[in-house]
Every structure is written in C-alpha cells, then in structure tokens.
C-alpha cells in the first residue's frame, strides 16, 4: 500500500512530529508509515485521513497485489 502522507503534510505545513501528536502515535511511527515500511491499522489510517480532511482513499492507495 502506498500513501501520500508526505505530500499532505507539506500541503498542511506540519511536521511528522506534529502529525504524530494529532493522531497519538510516535514520530517514528509516522516515519515508518511514510516510508512504506509499516501499514497502519484501520483506525490509525482513518485518524490520519481525518487530520488532512481527505477521504481515506486519497491518502492511502492499494497497489496491485495488495
């Protein structure tokens, strides 16, 4: 699964740490999700999408084979 978190953070001008605080996880968790090393839980993905005011499918995108 790919994500657009880095782009969405740039648009909102927030850091990984700020996003992490908003969704109650560590900055390292946001970093591993952005790097596509970790797939977030459904609840966390929904919280992240809510911060950006976007539908889940605009922030997280399934790749072929997922």
CSV table of N, CA and C in Angstrom, one decimal:
chain,number,residue,atom,x,y,z
A,1,UNK,N,0.8,-1.2,0.0
A,1,UNK,CA,0.0,0.0,0.0
A,1,UNK,C,0.9,1.2,0.0
A,2,UNK,N,0.6,2.2,-0.9
A,2,UNK,CA,1.3,3.4,-1.0
A,2,UNK,C,0.5,4.5,-0.2
A,3,UNK,N,1.2,5.6,0.1
A,3,UNK,CA,0.5,6.7,0.8
A,3,UNK,C,1.0,8.0,0.4
A,4,UNK,N,0.2,9.0,0.6
A,4,UNK,CA,0.5,10.4,0.2
A,4,UNK,C,0.7,11.3,1.5
A,5,UNK,N,1.2,10.7,2.6
A,5,UNK,CA,1.3,11.4,3.8
A,5,UNK,C,2.3,12.5,3.7
A,6,UNK,N,3.4,12.3,3.1
A,6,UNK,CA,4.5,13.3,3.0
A,6,UNK,C,3.9,14.5,2.2
A,7,UNK,N,3.2,14.3,1.1
A,7,UNK,CA,2.7,15.4,0.3
A,7,UNK,C,1.6,16.1,1.1
A,8,UNK,N,0.7,15.4,1.8
A,8,UNK,CA,-0.4,16.0,2.5
A,8,UNK,C,0.2,16.8,3.7
A,9,UNK,N,1.3,16.3,4.3
A,9,UNK,CA,1.9,17.1,5.4
A,9,UNK,C,2.5,18.4,4.9
A,10,UNK,N,3.1,18.3,3.7
A,10,UNK,CA,3.7,19.6,3.1
A,10,UNK,C,2.6,20.6,2.8
A,11,UNK,N,1.4,20.1,2.3
A,11,UNK,CA,0.3,21.0,2.0
A,11,UNK,C,-0.2,21.7,3.2
A,12,UNK,N,-0.3,20.9,4.3
A,12,UNK,CA,-0.8,21.5,5.6
A,12,UNK,C,0.4,22.2,6.4
A,13,UNK,N,1.6,22.0,5.9
A,13,UNK,CA,2.8,22.6,6.6
A,13,UNK,C,2.9,22.1,8.0
A,14,UNK,N,2.8,20.7,8.2
A,14,UNK,CA,3.0,20.2,9.5
A,14,UNK,C,4.2,19.1,9.5
A,15,UNK,N,4.8,19.0,10.6
A,15,UNK,CA,6.0,18.0,10.7
A,15,UNK,C,5.4,16.6,11.0
A,16,UNK,N,6.3,15.6,10.9
A,16,UNK,CA,6.0,14.3,11.3
A,16,UNK,C,5.6,14.3,12.8
A,17,UNK,N,6.3,15.0,13.6
A,17,UNK,CA,6.0,15.1,15.0
A,17,UNK,C,4.7,15.7,15.3
A,18,UNK,N,4.3,16.7,14.6
A,18,UNK,CA,3.0,17.4,14.8
A,18,UNK,C,1.9,16.4,14.4
A,19,UNK,N,2.1,15.7,13.2
A,19,UNK,CA,1.0,14.8,12.8
A,19,UNK,C,0.9,13.6,13.8
A,20,UNK,N,2.1,13.2,14.3
A,20,UNK,CA,2.1,12.1,15.3
A,20,UNK,C,1.3,12.5,16.6
A,21,UNK,N,1.5,13.7,17.0
A,21,UNK,CA,0.8,14.2,18.2
A,21,UNK,C,-0.7,14.3,17.9
A,22,UNK,N,-1.1,14.7,16.7
A,22,UNK,CA,-2.5,14.8,16.4
A,22,UNK,C,-3.2,13.4,16.4
A,23,UNK,N,-2.5,12.4,16.1
A,23,UNK,CA,-3.1,11.0,16.0
A,23,UNK,C,-2.6,10.1,17.1
A,24,UNK,N,-1.9,10.7,18.0
A,24,UNK,CA,-1.5,9.9,19.3
A,24,UNK,C,-0.6,8.7,19.0
A,25,UNK,N,0.4,8.9,18.1
A,25,UNK,CA,1.5,7.9,17.9
A,25,UNK,C,2.8,8.6,18.0
A,26,UNK,N,3.9,7.9,17.9
A,26,UNK,CA,5.2,8.5,17.9
A,26,UNK,C,5.6,9.0,16.5
A,27,UNK,N,6.5,9.9,16.5
A,27,UNK,CA,7.0,10.4,15.2
A,27,UNK,C,7.6,9.3,14.4
A,28,UNK,N,8.3,8.3,15.0
A,28,UNK,CA,8.9,7.2,14.3
A,28,UNK,C,7.8,6.4,13.6
A,29,UNK,N,6.6,6.3,14.2
A,29,UNK,CA,5.5,5.5,13.6
A,29,UNK,C,5.1,6.2,12.3
A,30,UNK,N,5.0,7.5,12.3
A,30,UNK,CA,4.7,8.3,11.1
A,30,UNK,C,5.8,8.1,10.0
A,31,UNK,N,7.0,8.1,10.5
A,31,UNK,CA,8.1,8.0,9.6
A,31,UNK,C,8.1,6.6,8.9
A,32,UNK,N,7.8,5.5,9.6
A,32,UNK,CA,7.8,4.2,9.0
A,32,UNK,C,6.6,4.0,8.1
A,33,UNK,N,5.5,4.7,8.4
A,33,UNK,CA,4.3,4.6,7.5
A,33,UNK,C,4.6,5.4,6.2
A,34,UNK,N,5.2,6.6,6.3
A,34,UNK,CA,5.6,7.4,5.1
A,34,UNK,C,6.5,6.6,4.3
A,35,UNK,N,7.4,5.9,4.9
A,35,UNK,CA,8.5,5.1,4.1
A,35,UNK,C,8.0,3.8,3.6
A,36,UNK,N,6.7,3.5,3.8
A,36,UNK,CA,6.0,2.3,3.3
A,36,UNK,C,6.7,1.1,3.9
A,37,UNK,N,7.2,1.2,5.2
A,37,UNK,CA,7.7,0.1,5.9
A,37,UNK,C,6.7,-0.5,6.8
A,38,UNK,N,5.6,0.2,7.1
A,38,UNK,CA,4.6,-0.2,8.0
A,38,UNK,C,3.2,0.2,7.5
A,39,UNK,N,2.3,-0.7,7.6
A,39,UNK,CA,0.9,-0.5,7.2
A,39,UNK,C,0.1,-0.2,8.4
A,40,UNK,N,-0.5,1.0,8.5
A,40,UNK,CA,-1.2,1.4,9.7
A,40,UNK,C,-2.5,0.6,9.9
A,41,UNK,N,-2.9,0.5,11.2
A,41,UNK,CA,-4.2,-0.1,11.4
A,41,UNK,C,-5.3,0.8,10.7
A,42,UNK,N,-6.5,0.2,10.6
A,42,UNK,CA,-7.6,0.9,10.0
A,42,UNK,C,-7.9,2.2,10.8
A,43,UNK,N,-7.9,2.1,12.1
A,43,UNK,CA,-8.2,3.2,13.0
A,43,UNK,C,-7.2,4.3,12.8
A,44,UNK,N,-5.9,4.0,12.8
A,44,UNK,CA,-4.9,5.0,12.6
A,44,UNK,C,-5.0,5.6,11.2
A,45,UNK,N,-5.2,4.8,10.2
A,45,UNK,CA,-5.3,5.3,8.8
A,45,UNK,C,-6.5,6.3,8.7
A,46,UNK,N,-7.6,6.0,9.4
A,46,UNK,CA,-8.7,6.9,9.4
A,46,UNK,C,-8.4,8.2,10.1
A,47,UNK,N,-7.7,8.1,11.2
A,47,UNK,CA,-7.3,9.3,12.0
A,47,UNK,C,-6.4,10.2,11.2
A,48,UNK,N,-5.5,9.6,10.4
A,48,UNK,CA,-4.5,10.4,9.6
A,48,UNK,C,-5.3,11.1,8.5
A,49,UNK,N,-6.2,10.3,7.8
A,49,UNK,CA,-7.0,10.9,6.8
A,49,UNK,C,-7.9,12.1,7.3
A,50,UNK,N,-8.4,11.9,8.5
A,50,UNK,CA,-9.2,13.0,9.1
A,50,UNK,C,-8.4,14.3,9.3
A,51,UNK,N,-7.2,14.1,9.8
A,51,UNK,CA,-6.3,15.3,10.0
A,51,UNK,C,-6.2,16.1,8.7
A,52,UNK,N,-6.0,15.4,7.6
A,52,UNK,CA,-5.9,16.1,6.3
A,52,UNK,C,-7.2,16.5,5.7
A,53,UNK,N,-8.3,16.0,6.3
A,53,UNK,CA,-9.6,16.4,5.7
A,53,UNK,C,-9.9,15.8,4.3
A,54,UNK,N,-9.3,14.6,4.2
A,54,UNK,CA,-9.4,13.9,2.9
A,54,UNK,C,-10.0,12.5,3.1
A,55,UNK,N,-10.7,11.9,2.1
A,55,UNK,CA,-11.1,10.5,2.2
A,55,UNK,C,-9.9,9.6,2.3
A,56,UNK,N,-10.1,8.5,3.0
A,56,UNK,CA,-9.1,7.5,3.2
A,56,UNK,C,-8.4,7.2,1.9
A,57,UNK,N,-9.1,7.0,0.8
A,57,UNK,CA,-8.6,6.5,-0.5
A,57,UNK,C,-7.7,7.6,-1.1
A,58,UNK,N,-7.8,8.8,-0.7
A,58,UNK,CA,-6.9,9.9,-1.2
A,58,UNK,C,-5.5,9.9,-0.5
A,59,UNK,N,-5.5,9.3,0.7
A,59,UNK,CA,-4.2,9.3,1.5
A,59,UNK,C,-3.5,8.0,1.3
A,60,UNK,N,-4.3,6.9,1.3
A,60,UNK,CA,-3.7,5.6,1.2
A,60,UNK,C,-4.3,4.9,-0.1
A,61,UNK,N,-3.4,4.3,-0.8
A,61,UNK,CA,-3.7,3.7,-2.1
A,61,UNK,C,-3.2,2.3,-2.2
A,62,UNK,N,-4.2,1.4,-2.5
A,62,UNK,CA,-3.8,0.0,-2.6
A,62,UNK,C,-3.0,-0.2,-3.9
A,63,UNK,N,-1.9,-1.0,-3.9
A,63,UNK,CA,-1.2,-1.3,-5.1
A,63,UNK,C,-1.6,-2.7,-5.6
A,64,UNK,N,-1.4,-2.9,-6.8
A,64,UNK,CA,-1.7,-4.2,-7.4
A,64,UNK,C,-1.0,-5.3,-6.6
A,65,UNK,N,-1.7,-6.3,-6.2
A,65,UNK,CA,-1.1,-7.4,-5.4
A,65,UNK,C,-1.4,-7.2,-3.9
A,66,UNK,N,-1.9,-6.1,-3.5
A,66,UNK,CA,-2.2,-5.9,-2.1
A,66,UNK,C,-3.4,-6.6,-1.7
